[in-house]
PDB file of C-alpha atoms in Angstrom:
ATOM      1  CA  MET A   1       0.000   0.000   0.000  1.00  0.00           C
ATOM      2  CA  LYS A   2       1.527   3.307  -1.094  1.00  0.00           C
ATOM      3  CA  GLN A   3       0.556   6.904  -0.675  1.00  0.00           C
ATOM      4  CA  PHE A   4       1.611   9.943  -2.645  1.00  0.00           C
ATOM      5  CA  LEU A   5       0.552  13.528  -3.198  1.00  0.00           C
ATOM      6  CA  VAL A   6       0.060  14.978  -6.668  1.00  0.00           C
ATOM      7  CA  TYR A   7       0.286  18.754  -7.264  1.00  0.00           C
ATOM      8  CA  LEU A   8       0.069  19.745 -10.918  1.00  0.00           C
ATOM      9  CA  LYS A   9       1.020  23.032 -12.557  1.00  0.00           C
ATOM     10  CA  PHE A  10       1.012  23.241 -16.356  1.00  0.00           C
ATOM     11  CA  ASN A  11       1.813  26.302 -18.472  1.00  0.00           C
ATOM     12  CA  ASN A  12       1.940  28.484 -15.357  1.00  0.00           C
ATOM     13  CA  HIS A  13      -1.679  27.618 -14.540  1.00  0.00           C
ATOM     14  CA  THR A  14      -2.573  25.651 -11.469  1.00  0.00           C
ATOM     15  CA  ASN A  15      -5.000  22.898 -12.455  1.00  0.00           C
ATOM     16  CA  ILE A  16      -7.574  22.356  -9.793  1.00  0.00           C
ATOM     17  CA  VAL A  17     -11.084  20.951  -9.390  1.00  0.00           C
ATOM     18  CA  ASP A  18     -14.171  21.778  -7.446  1.00  0.00           C
ATOM     19  CA  PRO A  19     -17.029  19.962  -9.238  1.00  0.00           C
ATOM     20  CA  PHE A  20     -19.786  21.710  -7.358  1.00  0.00           C
ATOM     21  CA  ASN A  21     -18.796  25.278  -6.549  1.00  0.00           C
ATOM     22  CA  LYS A  22     -16.163  25.814  -9.238  1.00  0.00           C
ATOM     23  CA  ILE A  23     -14.115  27.774  -6.711  1.00  0.00           C
ATOM     24  CA  ILE A  24     -10.465  27.828  -7.776  1.00  0.00           C
ATOM     25  CA  PHE A  25      -8.123  26.310  -5.203  1.00  0.00           C
ATOM     26  CA  CYS A  26      -4.828  24.396  -5.335  1.00  0.00           C
ATOM     27  CA  LEU A  27      -5.310  20.769  -6.323  1.00  0.00           C
ATOM     28  CA  THR A  28      -3.915  18.401  -3.779  1.00  0.00           C
ATOM     29  CA  LEU A  29      -5.049  14.839  -4.285  1.00  0.00           C
ATOM     30  CA  LEU A  30      -4.252  12.077  -1.879  1.00  0.00           C
ATOM     31  CA  PHE A  31      -4.240   8.647  -3.459  1.00  0.00           C
ATOM     32  CA  SER A  32      -4.098   5.615  -1.222  1.00  0.00           C
ATOM     33  CA  THR A  33      -4.179   2.426  -3.289  1.00  0.00           C
ATOM     34  CA  ASN A  34      -2.180  -0.362  -4.837  1.00  0.00           C
ATOM     35  CA  LEU A  35      -0.297   1.138  -7.775  1.00  0.00           C
ATOM     36  CA  GLN A  36      -0.197  -1.954  -9.951  1.00  0.00           C
ATOM     37  CA  GLY A  37      -2.649  -1.907 -12.845  1.00  0.00           C
ATOM     38  CA  GLN A  38      -4.190   1.441 -11.913  1.00  0.00           C
ATOM     39  CA  ASN A  39      -4.658   4.526 -14.074  1.00  0.00           C
ATOM     40  CA  PHE A  40      -4.459   7.888 -12.350  1.00  0.00           C
ATOM     41  CA  ASN A  41      -6.253  10.575 -14.311  1.00  0.00           C
ATOM     42  CA  ILE A  42      -5.747  14.021 -12.804  1.00  0.00           C
ATOM     43  CA  PRO A  43      -8.361  16.761 -13.363  1.00  0.00           C
ATOM     44  CA  TYR A  44      -7.013  19.321 -15.869  1.00  0.00           C
ATOM     45  CA  ARG A  45      -8.533  22.752 -16.549  1.00  0.00           C
ATOM     46  CA  LYS A  46      -8.211  24.843 -19.683  1.00  0.00           C
ATOM     47  CA  GLY A  47     -10.173  28.073 -19.483  1.00  0.00           C
ATOM     48  CA  ASN A  48     -13.466  27.142 -17.879  1.00  0.00           C
ATOM     49  CA  LEU A  49     -13.512  23.559 -19.113  1.00  0.00           C
ATOM     50  CA  TRP A  50     -12.193  20.399 -17.511  1.00  0.00           C
ATOM     51  CA  GLY A  51     -10.633  17.187 -18.747  1.00  0.00           C
ATOM     52  CA  TYR A  52      -7.909  14.883 -17.452  1.00  0.00           C
ATOM     53  CA  ALA A  53      -4.145  14.566 -17.630  1.00  0.00           C
ATOM     54  CA  ASP A  54      -1.936  11.716 -16.516  1.00  0.00           C
ATOM     55  CA  THR A  55       0.629  12.061 -13.739  1.00  0.00           C
ATOM     56  CA  THR A  56       3.276  13.278 -16.221  1.00  0.00           C
ATOM     57  CA  GLY A  57       1.079  16.173 -17.400  1.00  0.00           C
ATOM     58  CA  LYS A  58       0.095  14.616 -20.728  1.00  0.00           C
ATOM     59  CA  ILE A  59      -3.491  15.489 -21.688  1.00  0.00           C
ATOM     60  CA  ILE A  60      -5.435  12.248 -22.101  1.00  0.00           C
ATOM     61  CA  ILE A  61      -9.033  13.565 -22.068  1.00  0.00           C
ATOM     62  CA  MET A  62      -9.442  16.990 -23.636  1.00  0.00           C
ATOM     63  CA  PRO A  63     -11.217  19.596 -21.464  1.00  0.00           C
ATOM     64  CA  LYS A  64     -14.899  19.770 -22.434  1.00  0.00           C
ATOM     65  CA  TYR A  65     -16.781  19.428 -19.146  1.00  0.00           C
ATOM     66  CA  ASP A  66     -17.949  22.042 -16.656  1.00  0.00           C
ATOM     67  CA  SER A  67     -16.387  19.962 -13.871  1.00  0.00           C
ATOM     68  CA  VAL A  68     -15.061  16.472 -13.232  1.00  0.00           C
ATOM     69  CA  SER A  69     -14.561  14.201 -10.235  1.00  0.00           C
ATOM     70  CA  PRO A  70     -11.020  13.874  -8.876  1.00  0.00           C
ATOM     71  CA  GLU A  71     -11.357  10.209  -7.892  1.00  0.00           C
ATOM     72  CA  ASN A  72     -12.420   7.053  -9.701  1.00  0.00           C
ATOM     73  CA  VAL A  73     -13.770   3.604  -8.905  1.00  0.00           C
ATOM     74  CA  ASN A  74     -12.718   0.837 -11.289  1.00  0.00           C
ATOM     75  CA  ASN A  75     -11.499   3.481 -13.757  1.00  0.00           C
ATOM     76  CA  ARG A  76     -14.874   5.194 -14.011  1.00  0.00           C
ATOM     77  CA  TRP A  77     -15.093   8.969 -13.447  1.00  0.00           C
ATOM     78  CA  LEU A  78     -18.115  11.227 -12.903  1.00  0.00           C
ATOM     79  CA  VAL A  79     -18.268  14.227 -15.243  1.00  0.00           C
ATOM     80  CA  PHE A  80     -20.610  17.247 -15.245  1.00  0.00           C
ATOM     81  CA  LYS A  81     -21.973  19.523 -17.960  1.00  0.00           C
ATOM     82  CA  LYS A  82     -24.915  21.948 -18.008  1.00  0.00           C
ATOM     83  CA  ASN A  83     -26.064  20.701 -14.597  1.00  0.00           C
ATOM     84  CA  LYS A  84     -26.151  17.119 -15.842  1.00  0.00           C
ATOM     85  CA  ILE A  85     -23.960  14.187 -14.829  1.00  0.00           C
ATOM     86  CA  GLY A  86     -22.467  11.214 -16.684  1.00  0.00           C
ATOM     87  CA  VAL A  87     -19.683   8.629 -16.425  1.00  0.00           C
ATOM     88  CA  ILE A  88     -16.563   8.172 -18.549  1.00  0.00           C
ATOM     89  CA  ASN A  89     -14.022   5.350 -18.644  1.00  0.00           C
ATOM     90  CA  ASP A  90     -10.227   5.683 -18.747  1.00  0.00           C
ATOM     91  CA  SER A  91     -10.245   6.249 -22.516  1.00  0.00           C
ATOM     92  CA  GLY A  92     -12.691   9.147 -22.152  1.00  0.00           C
ATOM     93  CA  ARG A  93     -15.660   7.320 -23.654  1.00  0.00           C
ATOM     94  CA  GLU A  94     -18.960   8.318 -22.075  1.00  0.00           C
ATOM     95  CA  VAL A  95     -20.248   4.955 -20.885  1.00  0.00           C
ATOM     96  CA  ILE A  96     -23.194   6.821 -19.336  1.00  0.00           C
ATOM     97  CA  PRO A  97     -24.136   9.969 -21.297  1.00  0.00           C
ATOM     98  CA  VAL A  98     -24.013  13.343 -19.516  1.00  0.00           C
ATOM     99  CA  VAL A  99     -27.798  13.745 -19.525  1.00  0.00           C
ATOM    100  CA  HIS A 100     -28.737  12.511 -16.048  1.00  0.00           C
ATOM    101  CA  ASP A 101     -29.861  14.450 -12.989  1.00  0.00           C
ATOM    102  CA  PHE A 102     -28.296  12.027 -10.505  1.00  0.00           C
ATOM    103  CA  ILE A 103     -25.865   9.092 -10.592  1.00  0.00           C
ATOM    104  CA  MET A 104     -24.720   7.031  -7.616  1.00  0.00           C
ATOM    105  CA  ARG A 105     -22.123   4.279  -7.635  1.00  0.00           C
ATOM    106  CA  ASN A 106     -23.298   1.048  -6.054  1.00  0.00           C
ATOM    107  CA  PRO A 107     -21.494  -0.450  -4.349  1.00  0.00           C
ATOM    108  CA  VAL A 108     -18.855   2.232  -3.993  1.00  0.00           C
ATOM    109  CA  HIS A 109     -15.935  -0.166  -3.388  1.00  0.00           C
ATOM    110  CA  SER A 110     -16.377  -3.288  -5.492  1.00  0.00           C
ATOM    111  CA  MET A 111     -15.267  -4.926  -8.705  1.00  0.00           C
ATOM    112  CA  TYR A 112     -19.015  -5.047  -9.476  1.00  0.00           C
ATOM    113  CA  ASN A 113     -19.250  -1.272  -9.623  1.00  0.00           C
ATOM    114  CA  GLU A 114     -22.654  -0.307 -10.987  1.00  0.00           C
ATOM    115  CA  PHE A 115     -24.784   2.819 -11.016  1.00  0.00           C
ATOM    116  CA  TYR A 116     -28.165   4.053  -9.924  1.00  0.00           C
ATOM    117  CA  VAL A 117     -29.159   6.611 -12.557  1.00  0.00           C
ATOM    118  CA  SER A 118     -31.969   9.148 -12.384  1.00  0.00           C
ATOM    119  CA  ARG A 119     -33.634  11.522 -14.806  1.00  0.00           C
ATOM    120  CA  MET A 120     -36.845  13.530 -14.396  1.00  0.00           C
ATOM    121  CA  ASP A 121     -37.425  11.972 -10.931  1.00  0.00           C
ATOM    122  CA  LYS A 122     -37.352   8.433 -12.314  1.00  0.00           C
ATOM    123  CA  LYS A 123     -34.665   5.862 -11.526  1.00  0.00           C
ATOM    124  CA  GLY A 124     -32.870   3.117 -13.418  1.00  0.00           C
ATOM    125  CA  TYR A 125     -29.848   0.877 -12.981  1.00  0.00           C
ATOM    126  CA  THR A 126     -26.820   0.164 -15.205  1.00  0.00           C
ATOM    127  CA  ASP A 127     -23.661  -1.868 -15.034  1.00  0.00           C
ATOM    128  CA  MET A 128     -20.225  -0.196 -14.973  1.00  0.00           C
ATOM    129  CA  ASP A 129     -20.172   0.024 -18.787  1.00  0.00           C
ATOM    130  CA  GLY A 130     -23.527   1.777 -18.964  1.00  0.00           C
ATOM    131  CA  ASN A 131     -25.458  -1.297 -20.108  1.00  0.00           C
ATOM    132  CA  ILE A 132     -29.050  -0.875 -18.907  1.00  0.00           C
ATOM    133  CA  ILE A 133     -30.182  -3.439 -16.350  1.00  0.00           C
ATOM    134  CA  LEU A 134     -33.334  -1.587 -15.308  1.00  0.00           C
ATOM    135  CA  PRO A 135     -34.590   1.257 -17.540  1.00  0.00           C
ATOM    136  CA  ILE A 136     -35.189   4.729 -16.105  1.00  0.00           C
ATOM    137  CA  ASP A 137     -38.824   3.965 -15.400  1.00  0.00           C
ATOM    138  CA  TYR A 138     -39.072   3.472 -11.614  1.00  0.00           C
ATOM    139  CA  LYS A 139     -39.994   5.592  -8.624  1.00  0.00           C
ATOM    140  CA  GLU A 140     -37.834   3.491  -6.268  1.00  0.00           C
ATOM    141  CA  ILE A 141     -35.204   0.752  -6.655  1.00  0.00           C
ATOM    142  CA  VAL A 142     -33.534  -1.342  -3.949  1.00  0.00           C
ATOM    143  CA  LYS A 143     -30.750  -3.585  -5.221  1.00  0.00           C
ATOM    144  CA  TYR A 144     -29.583  -6.936  -3.826  1.00  0.00           C
ATOM    145  CA  ARG A 145     -26.516  -8.836  -4.996  1.00  0.00           C
ATOM    146  CA  LEU A 146     -26.504 -12.502  -4.024  1.00  0.00           C
ATOM    147  CA  PHE A 147     -22.904 -13.668  -4.281  1.00  0.00           C
ATOM    148  CA  ALA A 148     -23.742 -17.181  -3.087  1.00  0.00           C
ATOM    149  CA  LYS A 149     -25.825 -17.692  -6.217  1.00  0.00           C
ATOM    150  CA  GLY A 150     -23.342 -16.851  -8.962  1.00  0.00           C
ATOM    151  CA  ASN A 151     -23.374 -13.086  -8.391  1.00  0.00           C
ATOM    152  CA  LEU A 152     -27.133 -12.828  -8.922  1.00  0.00           C
ATOM    153  CA  LEU A 153     -28.756  -9.395  -9.119  1.00  0.00           C
ATOM    154  CA  CYS A 154     -32.309  -8.828  -7.962  1.00  0.00           C
ATOM    155  CA  PHE A 155     -34.298  -5.730  -7.114  1.00  0.00           C
ATOM    156  CA  LEU A 156     -37.281  -4.427  -5.227  1.00  0.00           C
ATOM    157  CA  THR A 157     -38.958  -1.889  -7.502  1.00  0.00           C
ATOM    158  CA  LYS A 158     -41.812   0.606  -7.409  1.00  0.00           C
ATOM    159  CA  LYS A 159     -43.289   2.417 -10.380  1.00  0.00           C
ATOM    160  CA  GLU A 160     -44.995   5.793 -10.270  1.00  0.00           C
ATOM    161  CA  ASN A 161     -48.437   4.673  -9.169  1.00  0.00           C
ATOM    162  CA  ASP A 162     -47.361   1.679  -7.088  1.00  0.00           C
ATOM    163  CA  ASN A 163     -47.929   1.588  -3.340  1.00  0.00           C
ATOM    164  CA  ASN A 164     -46.203  -1.773  -2.953  1.00  0.00           C
ATOM    165  CA  TRP A 165     -42.926  -3.304  -4.097  1.00  0.00           C
ATOM    166  CA  THR A 166     -42.265  -5.891  -6.815  1.00  0.00           C
ATOM    167  CA  LEU A 167     -39.345  -8.342  -6.667  1.00  0.00           C
ATOM    168  CA  VAL A 168     -37.574  -8.764 -10.035  1.00  0.00           C
ATOM    169  CA  ASP A 169     -34.229 -10.131 -11.179  1.00  0.00           C
ATOM    170  CA  GLY A 170     -31.672  -8.590 -13.540  1.00  0.00           C
ATOM    171  CA  GLU A 171     -33.708  -9.867 -16.491  1.00  0.00           C
ATOM    172  CA  LYS A 172     -36.806  -8.072 -15.104  1.00  0.00           C
ATOM    173  CA  LYS A 173     -38.538 -11.387 -14.378  1.00  0.00           C
ATOM    174  CA  VAL A 174     -41.162 -10.875 -11.648  1.00  0.00           C
ATOM    175  CA  TYR A 175     -41.079 -13.202  -8.626  1.00  0.00           C
ATOM    176  CA  LEU A 176     -43.283 -11.432  -6.058  1.00  0.00           C
ATOM    177  CA  SER A 177     -45.735  -8.552  -6.248  1.00  0.00           C
ATOM    178  CA  ASP A 178     -47.653  -6.486  -3.696  1.00  0.00           C
ATOM    179  CA  ILE A 179     -44.861  -6.466  -1.103  1.00  0.00           C
ATOM    180  CA  SER A 180     -46.028  -3.902   1.438  1.00  0.00           C
ATOM    181  CA  ALA A 181     -42.955  -4.098   3.742  1.00  0.00           C
ATOM    182  CA  TYR A 182     -39.524  -5.707   3.758  1.00  0.00           C
ATOM    183  CA  ASP A 183     -36.645  -6.271   6.157  1.00  0.00           C
ATOM    184  CA  GLU A 184     -33.385  -7.838   4.972  1.00  0.00           C
ATOM    185  CA  ILE A 185     -31.948 -10.308   7.479  1.00  0.00           C
ATOM    186  CA  TYR A 186     -28.869 -12.187   6.241  1.00  0.00           C
ATOM    187  CA  GLY A 187     -27.573 -14.565   3.589  1.00  0.00           C
ATOM    188  CA  GLY A 188     -30.142 -13.611   0.971  1.00  0.00           C
ATOM    189  CA  TYR A 189     -33.218 -13.890   3.208  1.00  0.00           C
ATOM    190  CA  ASN A 190     -35.857 -11.205   3.616  1.00  0.00           C
ATOM    191  CA  ILE A 191     -38.887 -10.745   5.805  1.00  0.00           C
ATOM    192  CA  PHE A 192     -41.622  -9.751   3.348  1.00  0.00           C
ATOM    193  CA  ALA A 193     -45.184  -8.664   4.041  1.00  0.00           C
ATOM    194  CA  ILE A 194     -47.821  -9.628   1.464  1.00  0.00           C
ATOM    195  CA  GLU A 195     -51.319  -8.262   2.064  1.00  0.00           C
ATOM    196  CA  GLY A 196     -50.337  -7.508   5.658  1.00  0.00           C
ATOM    197  CA  LYS A 197     -49.032 -11.014   6.411  1.00  0.00           C
ATOM    198  CA  HIS A 198     -45.324 -11.595   7.061  1.00  0.00           C
ATOM    199  CA  GLY A 199     -43.088 -14.477   6.045  1.00  0.00           C
ATOM    200  CA  ILE A 200     -39.406 -15.201   5.381  1.00  0.00           C
ATOM    201  CA  TYR A 201     -38.374 -15.431   1.724  1.00  0.00           C
ATOM    202  CA  ASN A 202     -35.249 -17.042   0.257  1.00  0.00           C
ATOM    203  CA  MET A 203     -34.014 -14.533  -2.329  1.00  0.00           C
ATOM    204  CA  MET A 204     -31.550 -17.004  -3.865  1.00  0.00           C
ATOM    205  CA  GLU A 205     -33.961 -19.891  -4.331  1.00  0.00           C
ATOM    206  CA  LYS A 206     -37.011 -17.643  -4.844  1.00  0.00           C
ATOM    207  CA  LYS A 207     -39.177 -19.517  -2.362  1.00  0.00           C
ATOM    208  CA  TRP A 208     -40.818 -18.993   1.008  1.00  0.00           C
ATOM    209  CA  MET A 209     -38.967 -20.495   3.956  1.00  0.00           C
ATOM    210  CA  VAL A 210     -41.727 -19.339   6.319  1.00  0.00           C
ATOM    211  CA  LYS A 211     -45.025 -18.712   4.556  1.00  0.00           C
ATOM    212  CA  PRO A 212     -46.582 -15.238   4.893  1.00  0.00           C
ATOM    213  CA  LEU A 213     -49.073 -16.117   7.626  1.00  0.00           C
ATOM    214  CA  TYR A 214     -48.022 -13.916  10.544  1.00  0.00           C
ATOM    215  CA  ASP A 215     -49.067 -10.477  11.695  1.00  0.00           C
ATOM    216  CA  SER A 216     -45.361  -9.734  12.216  1.00  0.00           C
ATOM    217  CA  ILE A 217     -41.976 -11.472  12.267  1.00  0.00           C
ATOM    218  CA  LYS A 218     -39.040 -10.089  14.262  1.00  0.00           C
ATOM    219  CA  TYR A 219     -35.708 -11.048  15.768  1.00  0.00           C
ATOM    220  CA  ILE A 220     -35.842 -12.457  19.278  1.00  0.00           C
ATOM    221  CA  PRO A 221     -34.549  -9.511  21.311  1.00  0.00           C
ATOM    222  CA  TYR A 222     -31.581  -9.872  23.630  1.00  0.00           C
ATOM    223  CA  LYS A 223     -31.229  -7.890  26.816  1.00  0.00           C
ATOM    224  CA  ASN A 224     -28.084  -6.958  28.712  1.00  0.00           C
ATOM    225  CA  LYS A 225     -27.428  -9.420  31.544  1.00  0.00           C
ATOM    226  CA  TYR A 226     -29.862 -11.921  29.955  1.00  0.00           C
ATOM    227  CA  ARG A 227     -29.491 -14.811  27.544  1.00  0.00           C
ATOM    228  CA  LEU A 228     -31.745 -17.348  25.847  1.00  0.00           C
ATOM    229  CA  LYS A 229     -32.576 -20.393  27.927  1.00  0.00           C
ATOM    230  CA  ASP A 230     -30.983 -23.600  26.649  1.00  0.00           C
ATOM    231  CA  GLU A 231     -34.275 -25.017  25.339  1.00  0.00           C
ATOM    232  CA  TYR A 232     -34.737 -21.975  23.099  1.00  0.00           C
ATOM    233  CA  LYS A 233     -31.202 -21.457  21.760  1.00  0.00           C
ATOM    234  CA  GLU A 234     -32.017 -22.865  18.329  1.00  0.00           C
ATOM    235  CA  PHE A 235     -34.575 -20.093  17.731  1.00  0.00           C
ATOM    236  CA  LYS A 236     -33.690 -16.748  16.184  1.00  0.00           C
ATOM    237  CA  TYR A 237     -37.008 -15.124  15.202  1.00  0.00           C
ATOM    238  CA  TYR A 238     -40.546 -15.044  16.411  1.00  0.00           C
ATOM    239  CA  GLY A 239     -43.844 -14.525  14.651  1.00  0.00           C
ATOM    240  CA  VAL A 240     -47.079 -13.172  16.042  1.00  0.00           C
ATOM    241  CA  LEU A 241     -50.458 -14.429  14.854  1.00  0.00           C
ATOM    242  CA  HIS A 242     -53.613 -13.316  16.671  1.00  0.00           C
ATOM    243  CA  GLU A 243     -51.456 -12.395  19.695  1.00  0.00           C
ATOM    244  CA  GLN A 244     -50.039 -15.928  19.822  1.00  0.00           C
ATOM    245  CA  LEU A 245     -46.215 -16.253  19.635  1.00  0.00           C
ATOM    246  CA  TYR A 246     -44.469 -18.697  17.292  1.00  0.00           C
ATOM    247  CA  LEU A 247     -40.726 -19.305  17.511  1.00  0.00           C
ATOM    248  CA  ILE A 248     -38.729 -19.664  14.281  1.00  0.00           C
ATOM    249  CA  SER A 249     -35.345 -21.404  14.204  1.00  0.00           C
ATOM    250  CA  GLU A 250     -32.360 -20.661  11.939  1.00  0.00           C
ATOM    251  CA  ALA A 251     -33.505 -23.705   9.927  1.00  0.00           C
ATOM    252  CA  PHE A 252     -36.922 -21.940   9.659  1.00  0.00           C
ATOM    253  CA  GLU A 253     -38.774 -24.538  11.730  1.00  0.00           C
ATOM    254  CA  THR A 254     -41.626 -23.088  13.773  1.00  0.00           C
ATOM    255  CA  LYS A 255     -42.865 -23.834  17.276  1.00  0.00           C
ATOM    256  CA  ALA A 256     -45.897 -22.373  19.033  1.00  0.00           C
ATOM    257  CA  LEU A 257     -45.092 -20.649  22.329  1.00  0.00           C
ATOM    258  CA  LEU A 258     -48.403 -21.426  23.993  1.00  0.00           C
ATOM    259  CA  GLY A 259     -49.363 -19.197  26.891  1.00  0.00           C
ATOM    260  CA  LYS A 260     -45.872 -17.696  27.184  1.00  0.00           C
ATOM    261  CA  THR A 261     -44.254 -14.341  26.486  1.00  0.00           C
ATOM    262  CA  LEU A 262     -40.843 -13.342  25.134  1.00  0.00           C
ATOM    263  CA  ASP A 263     -39.583 -12.837  28.671  1.00  0.00           C
ATOM    264  CA  ASP A 264     -40.122 -16.555  29.254  1.00  0.00           C
ATOM    265  CA  LEU A 265     -37.324 -17.251  26.736  1.00  0.00           C
ATOM    266  CA  LEU A 266     -34.638 -15.457  28.723  1.00  0.00           C
ATOM    267  CA  GLU A 267     -32.715 -16.129  31.894  1.00  0.00           C
ATOM    268  CA  GLN A 268     -30.388 -13.867  33.845  1.00  0.00           C
ATOM    269  CA  THR A 269     -26.679 -14.561  33.489  1.00  0.00           C
ATOM    270  CA  GLN A 270     -24.745 -15.563  36.566  1.00  0.00           C
ATOM    271  CA  GLY A 271     -21.776 -13.781  38.120  1.00  0.00           C
ATOM    272  CA  GLU A 272     -20.944 -10.123  38.539  1.00  0.00           C
ATOM    273  CA  ASN A 273     -19.537  -9.334  35.099  1.00  0.00           C
ATOM    274  CA  GLU A 274     -21.515  -6.425  33.736  1.00  0.00           C
ATOM    275  CA  LEU A 275     -21.908  -6.090  29.989  1.00  0.00           C
ATOM    276  CA  ILE A 276     -19.632  -3.312  28.747  1.00  0.00           C
ATOM    277  CA  ILE A 277     -20.919  -1.328  25.766  1.00  0.00           C
ATOM    278  CA  SER A 278     -19.585   1.703  23.947  1.00  0.00           C
ATOM    279  CA  LYS A 279     -21.264   4.915  22.907  1.00  0.00           C
ATOM    280  CA  VAL A 280     -19.958   6.144  19.557  1.00  0.00           C
ATOM    281  CA  SER A 281     -19.584   9.835  18.788  1.00  0.00           C
ATOM    282  CA  SER A 282     -17.605  11.960  16.337  1.00  0.00           C
ATOM    283  CA  SER A 283     -13.824  11.665  16.208  1.00  0.00           C
ATOM    284  CA  THR A 284     -11.779  13.579  18.732  1.00  0.00           C
ATOM    285  CA  SER A 285      -8.119  14.509  18.484  1.00  0.00           C
ATOM    286  CA  ASP A 286      -7.255  14.278  22.177  1.00  0.00           C
ATOM    287  CA  ALA A 287      -8.441  10.699  22.645  1.00  0.00           C
ATOM    288  CA  GLU A 288      -6.085   7.744  22.773  1.00  0.00           C
ATOM    289  CA  ILE A 289      -6.192   4.356  21.068  1.00  0.00           C
ATOM    290  CA  VAL A 290      -6.463   1.629  23.688  1.00  0.00           C
ATOM    291  CA  SER A 291      -7.519  -2.007  23.952  1.00  0.00           C
ATOM    292  CA  VAL A 292     -10.386  -2.276  26.427  1.00  0.00           C
ATOM    293  CA  THR A 293     -10.767  -5.751  27.904  1.00  0.00           C
ATOM    294  CA  GLY A 294     -12.090  -7.070  31.198  1.00  0.00           C
ATOM    295  CA  SER A 295     -11.939  -4.337  33.819  1.00  0.00           C
ATOM    296  CA  ASN A 296      -9.470  -2.253  31.800  1.00  0.00           C
ATOM    297  CA  TYR A 297     -11.726   0.728  31.239  1.00  0.00           C
ATOM    298  CA  ASP A 298     -12.492   4.103  32.702  1.00  0.00           C
ATOM    299  CA  GLU A 299     -16.029   5.426  32.359  1.00  0.00           C
ATOM    300  CA  LYS A 300     -14.756   9.007  32.524  1.00  0.00           C
ATOM    301  CA  LYS A 301     -12.347   8.683  29.594  1.00  0.00           C
ATOM    302  CA  VAL A 302     -12.923   8.877  25.848  1.00  0.00           C
ATOM    303  CA  PHE A 303     -11.014   6.505  23.595  1.00  0.00           C
ATOM    304  CA  LYS A 304     -10.424   6.186  19.852  1.00  0.00           C
ATOM    305  CA  THR A 305     -11.323   3.216  17.740  1.00  0.00           C
ATOM    306  CA  VAL A 306      -9.899   2.688  14.244  1.00  0.00           C
ATOM    307  CA  ASN A 307     -11.897   0.910  11.558  1.00  0.00           C
ATOM    308  CA  ASN A 308      -9.980  -2.167  10.371  1.00  0.00           C
ATOM    309  CA  PHE A 309     -10.831  -1.505   6.725  1.00  0.00           C
ATOM    310  CA  TYR A 310     -10.404   2.247   6.510  1.00  0.00           C
ATOM    311  CA  GLN A 311      -7.570   3.337   8.734  1.00  0.00           C
ATOM    312  CA  SER A 312      -8.539   6.987   8.502  1.00  0.00           C
ATOM    313  CA  ASP A 313     -12.006   6.260   9.887  1.00  0.00           C
ATOM    314  CA  ILE A 314     -11.557   7.131  13.560  1.00  0.00           C
ATOM    315  CA  ARG A 315     -14.430   7.372  16.022  1.00  0.00           C
ATOM    316  CA  ALA A 316     -14.525   8.430  19.631  1.00  0.00           C
ATOM    317  CA  ILE A 317     -16.066   5.950  22.066  1.00  0.00           C
ATOM    318  CA  THR A 318     -17.085   6.285  25.669  1.00  0.00           C
ATOM    319  CA  ILE A 319     -17.088   3.052  27.673  1.00  0.00           C
ATOM    320  CA  VAL A 320     -20.237   2.504  29.719  1.00  0.00           C
ATOM    321  CA  LYS A 321     -21.341  -0.137  32.227  1.00  0.00           C
ATOM    322  CA  ASP A 322     -25.045  -0.689  32.757  1.00  0.00           C
ATOM    323  CA  LYS A 323     -26.556  -3.235  35.125  1.00  0.00           C
ATOM    324  CA  ASN A 324     -30.175  -2.218  34.634  1.00  0.00           C
ATOM    325  CA  MET A 325     -30.874  -2.584  30.926  1.00  0.00           C
TER     326      MET A 325
END
């Protein structure tokens, strides 16, 4: 992993970028990435128009845009003209024309970089080369990518006059309609409500694991200082039907909880070890990075925590003990 700063000055003109305000300031770009196989296009301004140069100052995309983005994902750059937005590749080809009102990369950090696109308050979806997966014809789109099923794409969609969602795949084949509510759980499973009745749906296999029979389905809640009793440890969810509770296991087997409440599932843990939790706030410069284990904490101090994936992502945490939750 290497880092370097790039500051460009060509023909006695400092080449800088501010895609939104167009305020001229010195361009200082910080790149933090693996250098092998990467192209680094640097925003280049000529007059009031923007293009890109390489790190040697050679112009590789002639200035013709009102503004351009300084960073790329998978060698795709956002470009702006006449209050519209598009996407170009490293050769300068507009893979998504500069005619859209809004474009969002999804996911931001992935080899499967794709784009939500929007025009005239309608949404669509394209792959990284601008190939249309869903046309710009929807009021709302929620994308799922199911890696366990050969990188399968599927979507929840709403059109202009729809109150409910429709589940479609990347070929626009419809699997479910009239979905009034949804809640993603894990591994390609969703809690869907159809006509007010909730069930658990396998997005990969396109089948119901728990049929939509329940007034609601939720996770079994955990409380500090409490745990599930041994006879209930296989259960992860519960459904409610006519005020009767039904337990649902990870294997999606159901069991009626006759005459009992959720509190009957839990027992208090033994011993005097309180659960230690952290309250996250904005980063703070005067905190310290520390490993907090066992009794090694101080409720009056603020510590830093560093995200394992993005080392610059620092948050302040306050350690708290609570016996009464």
